Short mmCIF file of C-alpha atoms and ligand atoms in Angstrom, two decimals:
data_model
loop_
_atom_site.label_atom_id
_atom_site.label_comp_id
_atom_site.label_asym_id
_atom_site.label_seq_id
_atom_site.Cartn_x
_atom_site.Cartn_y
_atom_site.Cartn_z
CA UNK A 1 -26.44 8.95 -6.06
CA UNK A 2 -26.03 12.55 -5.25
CA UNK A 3 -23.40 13.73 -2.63
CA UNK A 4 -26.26 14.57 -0.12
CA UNK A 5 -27.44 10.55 -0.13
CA UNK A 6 -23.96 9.50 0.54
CA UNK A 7 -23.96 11.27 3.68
CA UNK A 8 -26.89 10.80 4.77
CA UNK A 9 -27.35 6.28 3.84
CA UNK A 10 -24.61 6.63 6.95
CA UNK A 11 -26.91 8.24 9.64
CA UNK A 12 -29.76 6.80 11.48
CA UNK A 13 -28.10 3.20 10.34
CA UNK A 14 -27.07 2.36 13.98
CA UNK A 15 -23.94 1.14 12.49
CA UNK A 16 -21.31 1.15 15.58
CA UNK A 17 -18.10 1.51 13.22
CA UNK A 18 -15.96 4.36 13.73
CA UNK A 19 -16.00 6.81 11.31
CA UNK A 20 -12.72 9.04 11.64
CA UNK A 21 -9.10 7.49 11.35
CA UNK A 22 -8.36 8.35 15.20
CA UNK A 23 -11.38 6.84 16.14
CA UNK A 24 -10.42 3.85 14.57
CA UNK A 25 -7.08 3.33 15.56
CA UNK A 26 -8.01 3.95 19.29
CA UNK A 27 -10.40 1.66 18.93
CA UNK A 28 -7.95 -0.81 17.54
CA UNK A 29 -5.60 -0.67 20.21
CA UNK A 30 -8.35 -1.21 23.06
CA UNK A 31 -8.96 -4.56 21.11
CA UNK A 32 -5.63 -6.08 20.04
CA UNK A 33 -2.14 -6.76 22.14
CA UNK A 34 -0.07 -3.99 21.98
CA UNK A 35 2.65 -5.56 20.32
CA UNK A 36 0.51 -6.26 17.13
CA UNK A 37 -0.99 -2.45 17.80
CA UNK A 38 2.27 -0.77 18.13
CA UNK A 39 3.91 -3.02 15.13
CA UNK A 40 0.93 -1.30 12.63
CA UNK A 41 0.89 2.11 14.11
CA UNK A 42 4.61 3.30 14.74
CA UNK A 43 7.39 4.51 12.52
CA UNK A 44 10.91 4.39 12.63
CA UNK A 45 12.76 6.12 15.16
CA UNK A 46 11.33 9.13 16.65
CA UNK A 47 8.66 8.78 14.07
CA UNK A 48 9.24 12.02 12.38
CA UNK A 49 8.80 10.43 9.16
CA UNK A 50 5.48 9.24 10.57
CA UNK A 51 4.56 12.90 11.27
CA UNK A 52 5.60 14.37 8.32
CA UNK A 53 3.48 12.07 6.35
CA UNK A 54 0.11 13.26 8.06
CA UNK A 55 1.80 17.10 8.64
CA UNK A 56 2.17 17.22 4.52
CA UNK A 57 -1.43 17.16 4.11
CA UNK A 58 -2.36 19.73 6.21
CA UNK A 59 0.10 22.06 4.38
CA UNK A 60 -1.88 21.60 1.09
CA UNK A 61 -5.49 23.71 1.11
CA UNK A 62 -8.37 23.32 -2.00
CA UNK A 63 -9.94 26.46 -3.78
CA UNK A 64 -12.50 25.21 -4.76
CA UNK A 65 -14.60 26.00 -7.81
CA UNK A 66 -18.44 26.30 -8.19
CA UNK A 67 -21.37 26.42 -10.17
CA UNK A 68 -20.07 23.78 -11.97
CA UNK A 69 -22.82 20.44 -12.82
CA UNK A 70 -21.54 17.67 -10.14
CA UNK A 71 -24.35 15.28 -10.36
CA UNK A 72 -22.61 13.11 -12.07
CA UNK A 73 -19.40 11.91 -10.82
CA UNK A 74 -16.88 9.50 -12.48
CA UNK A 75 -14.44 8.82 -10.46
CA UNK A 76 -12.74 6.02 -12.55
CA UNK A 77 -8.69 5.49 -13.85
CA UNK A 78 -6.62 3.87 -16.05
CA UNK A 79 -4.08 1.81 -14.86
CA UNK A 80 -2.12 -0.04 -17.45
CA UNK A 81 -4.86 -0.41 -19.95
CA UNK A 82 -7.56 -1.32 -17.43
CA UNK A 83 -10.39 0.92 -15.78
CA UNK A 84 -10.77 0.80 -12.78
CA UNK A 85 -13.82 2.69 -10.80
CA UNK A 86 -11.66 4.30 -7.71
CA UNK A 87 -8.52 5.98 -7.42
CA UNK A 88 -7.86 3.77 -4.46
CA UNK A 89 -5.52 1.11 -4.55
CA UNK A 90 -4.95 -1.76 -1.10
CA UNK A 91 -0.80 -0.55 -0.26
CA UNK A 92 1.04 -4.05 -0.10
CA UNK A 93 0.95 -4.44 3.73
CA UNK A 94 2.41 -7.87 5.02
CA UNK A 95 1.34 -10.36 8.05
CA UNK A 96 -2.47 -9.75 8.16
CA UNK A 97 -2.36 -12.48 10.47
CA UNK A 98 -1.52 -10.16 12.89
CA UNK A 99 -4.48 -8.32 12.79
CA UNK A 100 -7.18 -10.66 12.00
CA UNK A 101 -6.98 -14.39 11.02
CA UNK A 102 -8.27 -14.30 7.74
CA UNK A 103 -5.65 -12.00 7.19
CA UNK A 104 -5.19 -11.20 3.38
CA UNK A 105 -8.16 -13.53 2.47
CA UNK A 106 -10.35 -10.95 3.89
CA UNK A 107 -9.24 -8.34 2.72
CA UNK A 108 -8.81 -9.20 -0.78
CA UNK A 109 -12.02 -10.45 -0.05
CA UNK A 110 -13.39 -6.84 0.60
CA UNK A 111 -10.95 -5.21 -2.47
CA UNK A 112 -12.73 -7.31 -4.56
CA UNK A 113 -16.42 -6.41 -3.83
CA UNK A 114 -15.35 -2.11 -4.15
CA UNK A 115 -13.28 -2.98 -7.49
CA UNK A 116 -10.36 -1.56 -5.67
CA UNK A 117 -6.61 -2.99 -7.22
CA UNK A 118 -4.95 -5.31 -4.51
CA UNK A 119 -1.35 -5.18 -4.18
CA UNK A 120 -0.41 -8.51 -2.00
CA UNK A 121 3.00 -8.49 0.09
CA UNK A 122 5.46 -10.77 -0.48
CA UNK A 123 5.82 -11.22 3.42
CA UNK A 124 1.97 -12.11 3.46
CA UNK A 125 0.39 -14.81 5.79
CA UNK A 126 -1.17 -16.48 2.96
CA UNK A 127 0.62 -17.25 -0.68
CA UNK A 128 -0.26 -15.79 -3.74
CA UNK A 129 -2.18 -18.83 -4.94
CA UNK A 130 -4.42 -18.83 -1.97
CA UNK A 131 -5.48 -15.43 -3.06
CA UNK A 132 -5.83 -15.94 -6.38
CA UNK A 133 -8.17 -18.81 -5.61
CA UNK A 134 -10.17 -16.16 -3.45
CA UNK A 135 -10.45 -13.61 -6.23
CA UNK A 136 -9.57 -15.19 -9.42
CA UNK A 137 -11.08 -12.29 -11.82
CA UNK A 138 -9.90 -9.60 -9.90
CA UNK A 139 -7.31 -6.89 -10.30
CA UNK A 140 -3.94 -8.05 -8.31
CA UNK A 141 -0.28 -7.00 -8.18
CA UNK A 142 2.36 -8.44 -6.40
CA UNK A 143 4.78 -6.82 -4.67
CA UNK A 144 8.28 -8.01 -4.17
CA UNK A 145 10.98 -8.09 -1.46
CA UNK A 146 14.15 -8.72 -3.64
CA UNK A 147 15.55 -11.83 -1.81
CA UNK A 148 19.55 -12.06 -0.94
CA UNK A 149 18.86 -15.19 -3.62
CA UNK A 150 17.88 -13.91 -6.57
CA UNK A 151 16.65 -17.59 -7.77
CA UNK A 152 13.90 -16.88 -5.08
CA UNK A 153 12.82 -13.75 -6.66
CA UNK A 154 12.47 -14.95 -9.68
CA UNK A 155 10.78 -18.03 -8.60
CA UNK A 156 7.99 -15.80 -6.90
CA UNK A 157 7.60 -13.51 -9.68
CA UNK A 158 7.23 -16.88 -11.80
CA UNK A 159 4.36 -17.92 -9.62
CA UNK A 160 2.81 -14.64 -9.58
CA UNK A 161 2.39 -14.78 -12.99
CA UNK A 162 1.23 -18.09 -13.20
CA UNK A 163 -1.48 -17.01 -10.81
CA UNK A 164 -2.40 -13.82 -12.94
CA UNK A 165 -0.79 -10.98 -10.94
CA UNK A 166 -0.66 -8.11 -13.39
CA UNK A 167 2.02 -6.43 -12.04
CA UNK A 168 5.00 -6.82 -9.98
CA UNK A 169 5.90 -4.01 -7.23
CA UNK A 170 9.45 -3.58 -6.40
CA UNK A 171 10.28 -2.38 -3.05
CA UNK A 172 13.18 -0.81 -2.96
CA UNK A 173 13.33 1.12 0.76
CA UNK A 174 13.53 -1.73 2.74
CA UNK A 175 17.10 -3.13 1.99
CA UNK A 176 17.70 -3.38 5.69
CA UNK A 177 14.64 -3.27 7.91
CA UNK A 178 14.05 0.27 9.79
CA UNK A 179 14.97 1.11 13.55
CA UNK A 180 11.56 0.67 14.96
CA UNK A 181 12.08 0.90 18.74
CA UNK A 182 8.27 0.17 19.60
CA UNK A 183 9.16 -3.53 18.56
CA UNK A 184 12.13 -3.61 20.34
CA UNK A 185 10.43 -2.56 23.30
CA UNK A 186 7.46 -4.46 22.81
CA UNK A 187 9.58 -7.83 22.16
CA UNK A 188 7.62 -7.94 19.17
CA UNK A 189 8.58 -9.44 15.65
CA UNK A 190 5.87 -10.81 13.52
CA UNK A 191 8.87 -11.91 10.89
CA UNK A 192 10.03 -14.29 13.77
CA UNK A 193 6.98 -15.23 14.98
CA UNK A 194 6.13 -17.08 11.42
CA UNK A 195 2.82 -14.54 10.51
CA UNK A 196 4.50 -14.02 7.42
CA UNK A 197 4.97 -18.12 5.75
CA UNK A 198 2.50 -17.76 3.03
CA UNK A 199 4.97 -16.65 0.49
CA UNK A 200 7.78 -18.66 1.76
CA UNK A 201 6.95 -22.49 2.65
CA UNK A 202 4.92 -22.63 -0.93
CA UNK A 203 8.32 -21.88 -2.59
CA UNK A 204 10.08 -24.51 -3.85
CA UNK A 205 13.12 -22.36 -4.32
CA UNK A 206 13.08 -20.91 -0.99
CA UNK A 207 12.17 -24.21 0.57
CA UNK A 208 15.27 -26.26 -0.79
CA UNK A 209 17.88 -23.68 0.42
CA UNK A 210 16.70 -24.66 4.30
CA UNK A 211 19.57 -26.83 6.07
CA UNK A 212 16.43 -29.42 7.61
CA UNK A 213 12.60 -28.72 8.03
CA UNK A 214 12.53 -27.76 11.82
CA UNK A 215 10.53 -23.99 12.13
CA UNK A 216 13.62 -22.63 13.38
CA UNK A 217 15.39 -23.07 10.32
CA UNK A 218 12.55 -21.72 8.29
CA UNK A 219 12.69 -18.42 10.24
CA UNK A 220 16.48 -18.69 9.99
CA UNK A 221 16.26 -19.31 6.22
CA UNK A 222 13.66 -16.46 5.96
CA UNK A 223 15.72 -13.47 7.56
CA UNK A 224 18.19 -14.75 6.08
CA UNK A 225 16.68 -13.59 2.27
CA UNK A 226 14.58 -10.97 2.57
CA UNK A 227 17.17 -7.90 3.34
CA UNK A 228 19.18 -7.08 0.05
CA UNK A 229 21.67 -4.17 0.59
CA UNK A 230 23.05 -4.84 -2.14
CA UNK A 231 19.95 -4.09 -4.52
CA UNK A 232 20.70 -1.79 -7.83
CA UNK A 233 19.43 -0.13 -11.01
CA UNK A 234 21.37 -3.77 -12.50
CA UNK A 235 18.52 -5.95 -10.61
CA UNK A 236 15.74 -3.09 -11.85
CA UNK A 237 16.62 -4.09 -15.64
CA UNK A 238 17.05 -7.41 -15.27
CA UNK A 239 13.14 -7.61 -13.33
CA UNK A 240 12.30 -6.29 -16.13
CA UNK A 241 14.09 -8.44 -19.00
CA UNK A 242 12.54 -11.47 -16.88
CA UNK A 243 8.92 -10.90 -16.79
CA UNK A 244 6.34 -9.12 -18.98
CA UNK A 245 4.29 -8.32 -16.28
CA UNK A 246 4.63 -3.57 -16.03
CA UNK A 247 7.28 -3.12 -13.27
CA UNK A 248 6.37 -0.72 -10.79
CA UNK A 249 9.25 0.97 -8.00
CA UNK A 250 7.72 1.04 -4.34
CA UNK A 251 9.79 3.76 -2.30
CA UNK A 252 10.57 6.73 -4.60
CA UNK A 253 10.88 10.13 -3.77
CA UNK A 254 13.73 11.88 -5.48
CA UNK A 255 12.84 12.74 -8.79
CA UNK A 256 16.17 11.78 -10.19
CA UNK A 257 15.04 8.56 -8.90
CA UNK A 258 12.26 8.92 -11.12
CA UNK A 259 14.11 9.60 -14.44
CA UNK A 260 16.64 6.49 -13.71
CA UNK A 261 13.62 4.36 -13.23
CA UNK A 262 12.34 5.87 -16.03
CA UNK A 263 15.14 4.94 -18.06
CA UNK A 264 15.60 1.69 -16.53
CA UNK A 265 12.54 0.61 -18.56
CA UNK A 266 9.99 0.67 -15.14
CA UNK A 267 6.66 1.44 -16.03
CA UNK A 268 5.06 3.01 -12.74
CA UNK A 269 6.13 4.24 -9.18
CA UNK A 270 4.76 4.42 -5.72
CA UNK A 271 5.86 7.93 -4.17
CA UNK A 272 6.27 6.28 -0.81
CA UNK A 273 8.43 6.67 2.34
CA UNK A 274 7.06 3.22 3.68
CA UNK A 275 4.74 4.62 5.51
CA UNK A 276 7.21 6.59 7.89
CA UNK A 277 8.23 2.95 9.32
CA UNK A 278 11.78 2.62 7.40
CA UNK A 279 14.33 5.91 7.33
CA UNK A 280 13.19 8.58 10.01
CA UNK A 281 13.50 11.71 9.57
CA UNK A 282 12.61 11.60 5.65
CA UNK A 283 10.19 14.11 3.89
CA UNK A 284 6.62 13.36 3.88
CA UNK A 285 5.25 11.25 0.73
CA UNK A 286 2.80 14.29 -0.11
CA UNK A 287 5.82 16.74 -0.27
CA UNK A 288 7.91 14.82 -2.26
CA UNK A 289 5.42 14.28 -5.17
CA UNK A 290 5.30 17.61 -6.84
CA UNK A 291 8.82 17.38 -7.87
CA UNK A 292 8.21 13.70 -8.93
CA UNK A 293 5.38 14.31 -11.09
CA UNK A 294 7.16 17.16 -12.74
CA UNK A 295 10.17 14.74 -13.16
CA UNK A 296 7.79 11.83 -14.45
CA UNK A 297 5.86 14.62 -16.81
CA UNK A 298 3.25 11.89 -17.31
CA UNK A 299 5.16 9.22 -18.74
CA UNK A 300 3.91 6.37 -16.43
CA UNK A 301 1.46 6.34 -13.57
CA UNK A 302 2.38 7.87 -10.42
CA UNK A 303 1.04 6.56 -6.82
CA UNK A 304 1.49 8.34 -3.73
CA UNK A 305 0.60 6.51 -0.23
CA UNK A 306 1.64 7.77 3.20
CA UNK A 307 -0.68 9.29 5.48
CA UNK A 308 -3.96 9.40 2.92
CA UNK A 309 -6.63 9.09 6.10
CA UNK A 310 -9.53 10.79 4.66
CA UNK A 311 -11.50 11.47 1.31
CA UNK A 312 -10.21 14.66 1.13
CA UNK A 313 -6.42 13.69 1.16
CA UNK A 314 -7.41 11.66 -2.01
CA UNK A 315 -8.40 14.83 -3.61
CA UNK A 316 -5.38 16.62 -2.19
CA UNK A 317 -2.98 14.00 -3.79
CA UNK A 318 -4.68 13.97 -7.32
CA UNK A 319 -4.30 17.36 -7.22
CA UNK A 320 -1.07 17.50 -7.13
CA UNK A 321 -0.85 14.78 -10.02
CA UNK A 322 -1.15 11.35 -8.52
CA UNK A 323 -2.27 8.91 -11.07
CA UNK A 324 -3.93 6.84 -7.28
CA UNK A 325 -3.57 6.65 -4.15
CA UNK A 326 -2.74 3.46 -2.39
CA UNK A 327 -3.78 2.98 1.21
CA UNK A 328 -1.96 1.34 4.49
CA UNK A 329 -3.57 1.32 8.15
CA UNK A 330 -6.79 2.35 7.73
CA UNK A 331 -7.53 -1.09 6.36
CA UNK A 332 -5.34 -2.82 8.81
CA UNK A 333 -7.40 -1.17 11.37
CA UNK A 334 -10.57 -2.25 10.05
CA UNK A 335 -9.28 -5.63 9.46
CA UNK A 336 -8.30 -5.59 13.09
CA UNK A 337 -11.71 -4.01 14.06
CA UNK A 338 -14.17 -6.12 11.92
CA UNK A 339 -12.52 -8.13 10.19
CA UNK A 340 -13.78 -8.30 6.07
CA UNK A 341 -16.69 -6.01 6.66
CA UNK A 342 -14.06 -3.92 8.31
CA UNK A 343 -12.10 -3.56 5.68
CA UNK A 344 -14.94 -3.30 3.25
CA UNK A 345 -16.72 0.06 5.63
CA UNK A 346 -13.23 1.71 5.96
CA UNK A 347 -12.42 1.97 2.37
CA UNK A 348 -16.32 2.42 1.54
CA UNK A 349 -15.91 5.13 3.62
CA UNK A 350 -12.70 6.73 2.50
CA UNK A 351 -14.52 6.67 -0.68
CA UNK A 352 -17.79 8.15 -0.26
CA UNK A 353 -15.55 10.95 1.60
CA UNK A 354 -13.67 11.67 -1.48
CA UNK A 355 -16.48 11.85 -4.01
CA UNK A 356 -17.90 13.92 -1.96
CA UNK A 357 -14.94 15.80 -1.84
CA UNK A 358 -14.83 16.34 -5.52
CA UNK A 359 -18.41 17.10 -6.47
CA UNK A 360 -17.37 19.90 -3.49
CA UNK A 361 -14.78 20.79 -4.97
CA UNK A 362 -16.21 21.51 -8.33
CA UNK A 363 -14.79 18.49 -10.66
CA UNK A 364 -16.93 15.97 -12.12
CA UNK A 365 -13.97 13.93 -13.06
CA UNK A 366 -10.77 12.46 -11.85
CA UNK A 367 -8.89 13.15 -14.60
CA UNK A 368 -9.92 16.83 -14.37
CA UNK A 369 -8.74 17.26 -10.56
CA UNK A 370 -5.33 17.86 -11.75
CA UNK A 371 -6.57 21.35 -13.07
CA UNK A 372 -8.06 21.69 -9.39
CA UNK A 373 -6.28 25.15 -7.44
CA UNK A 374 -4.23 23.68 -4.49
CA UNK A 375 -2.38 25.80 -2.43
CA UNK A 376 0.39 25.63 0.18
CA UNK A 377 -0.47 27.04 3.48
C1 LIG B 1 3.56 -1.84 5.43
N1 LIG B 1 4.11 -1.49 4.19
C2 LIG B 1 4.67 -2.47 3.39
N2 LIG B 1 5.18 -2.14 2.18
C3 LIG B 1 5.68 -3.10 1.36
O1 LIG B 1 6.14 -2.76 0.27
N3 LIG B 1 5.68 -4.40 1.75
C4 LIG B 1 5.19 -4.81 2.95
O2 LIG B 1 5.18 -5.99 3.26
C5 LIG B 1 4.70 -3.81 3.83
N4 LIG B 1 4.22 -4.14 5.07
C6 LIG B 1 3.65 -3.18 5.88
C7 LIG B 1 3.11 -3.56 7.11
C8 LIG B 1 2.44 -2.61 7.88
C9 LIG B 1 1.84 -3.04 9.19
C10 LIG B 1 2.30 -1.29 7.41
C11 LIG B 1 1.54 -0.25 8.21
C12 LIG B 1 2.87 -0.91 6.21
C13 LIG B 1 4.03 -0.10 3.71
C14 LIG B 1 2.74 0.14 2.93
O3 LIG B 1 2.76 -0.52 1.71
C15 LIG B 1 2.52 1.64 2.64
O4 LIG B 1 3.67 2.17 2.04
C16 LIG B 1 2.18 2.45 3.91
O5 LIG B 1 1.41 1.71 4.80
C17 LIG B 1 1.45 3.71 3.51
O6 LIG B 1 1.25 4.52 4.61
P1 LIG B 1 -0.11 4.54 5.48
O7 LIG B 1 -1.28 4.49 4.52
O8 LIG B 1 -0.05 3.34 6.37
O9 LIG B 1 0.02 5.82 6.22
#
């Protein structure tokens, strides 16, 4: 398909679906409860962190190059021995229930018909087996909130690879949950209000540490676990003597960082500030990955998310030597919007936007946009 159809198969299809990112998140909060809105949309604090993810891209301009041959564009990577056809991955985001209430079914659902990597959160509304059973064949991670009892980590990265997770995704910037003063005000915790059980009540582990079955101790049980301060480099290495599934660090963005996870034995990050909702005031994903990449010099796969919106911010974030780009909200949205074909036209979108971008740009292939001139405003 050339870049000229891709445009174009969008207009004259009457389809009602908002096309840009503020579009879609307006259109979002005319449709859900603004305690559900605000709990997907805000940041920590005085959301600078928020601010700086979106601000980072705008810093970052293409030169393009021309007169190159585009009309054929492979956009495909390798992730741990498997191709995959997009860049784009589905960021672990928890409590789809929230939004829609197929929740994760649907949108696993949708990553599953685009080929598109699903990374499922340990705080999900549905468990891992449930979504296994939705998309048996396709490519899944799980990502992991290291519990306060480690027995319950290891139980759930146990089941994940009984389910066949390929991967397990560490999260390690949410050892205490972030100041996020839109919930407070809103009187709005999904973690209290139970949208996140999927994980929890089908663990036997978890399940036998609860003083009596009443929903109350459940929550009780839950908040109890799922804040570690105490997480280290020790837990990192022993993850990683305990499963032989690749290891991947969610939350990195010092490159020393890097190098000790690099020596730790992890075999892929996720340059990440949480999506602006857990420190405030931290630097934007996008301008902490140069100096990550240069500290990773290509040892394992590096993935950026935080603020990647549009096609072009794709391009922007390969450029500057993402391995892939994983993506939050805008699928949240379109869960929240349209449920499963939601999902599916927001990320079909985001994707059309970026080939587009490329054969634009000049590069025929992913793995030549790291050559592409990027400069800082
Ligand atoms: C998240 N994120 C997240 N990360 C994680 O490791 N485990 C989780 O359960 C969640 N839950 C979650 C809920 C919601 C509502 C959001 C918006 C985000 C963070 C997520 O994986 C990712 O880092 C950011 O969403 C990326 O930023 P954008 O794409 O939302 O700007």
């Amino acid at each position: 398909m050339s870049k000229g159809d891709l445009l174009l198969k969008n207009i004259g299809t009457a389809q009602a679906f908002p096309i840009g990112f503020e579009e879609l998140e307006q259109a979002v909060k005319d449709k859900i409860d603004i305690g559900p809105y605000s709990y997907v949309r805000s940041g920590a604090g005085g959301e600078q962190s928020l601010r700086n993810n979106r601000d980072a891209f705008h810093k970052y301009s293409i030169v393009p190059r021309f007169l190159n041959d585009v009309s054929i564009l492979d956009t495909s990577i390798e992730l741990f021995g498997k191709t995959h056809p997009t860049p784009l991955l589905f960021a672990p985001v928890g409590m789809n229930k929230i939004a829609h209430e197929d929740g994760e079914l649907a949108v696993v659902r949708a990553a599953m018909d685009l080929q598109i990597p699903y990374v499922q959160s340990t705080v999900s509304s549905y468990s891992m087996e449930q979504i296994a059973e939705t998309a048996p064949h396709h490519t899944k991670w799980f990502q992991l909130y290291w519990s306060t009892n480690e027995d319950i980590s290891f139980s759930m990265v146990e089941r994940a690879e009984q389910a066949g997770f390929e991967a397990i995704v560490l999260t390690i910037d949410t050892v205490m949950l972030g100041w996020r003063e839109h919930d407070v005000r809103n009187q709005f915790s999904p973690l209290k209000k139970g949208f996140s059980r999927g994980n929890y009540e089908t663990d036997p582990v978890f399940m036998s540490t609860l003083r009596d079955d009443s929903s109350e101790a459940f929550i009780e049980g839950l908040l109890a676990n799922i804040y570690h301060p105490t997480l280290s480099w020790d837990n990192v290495r022993e993850l990683k003597e305990r499963t032989k599934l690749p290891v991947l660090l969610k939350g990195i963005l010092h490159p020393e960082d890097a190098k000790l996870a690099i020596e730790a034995g992890v075999d892929g990050i996720f340059v990440s500030n949480h999506g602006g909702r857990q420190l405030d005031g931290v630097v934007g994903s996008l301008d902490a990955l140069p100096a990550v990449v240069k500290a990773v010099d290509r040892r394992i796969p590096v993935i950026l998310d935080g603020g990647v919106y549009r096609g072009i911010d794709v391009l922007k974030a390969l450029a500057l030597g993402a391995t892939a780009v994983a993506i939050g909200r805008p699928f949240v949205y379109g869960l929240a919007y349209a449920g499963e074909a939601g999902v599916r036209q927001v990320m079909q979108n985001l994707y059309d936007e970026f080939k587009v971008s490329m054969g634009l740009a000049g590069v025929s292939r992913v793995a030549n946009v790291c050559n592409l001139t990027i400069v800082k405003n």
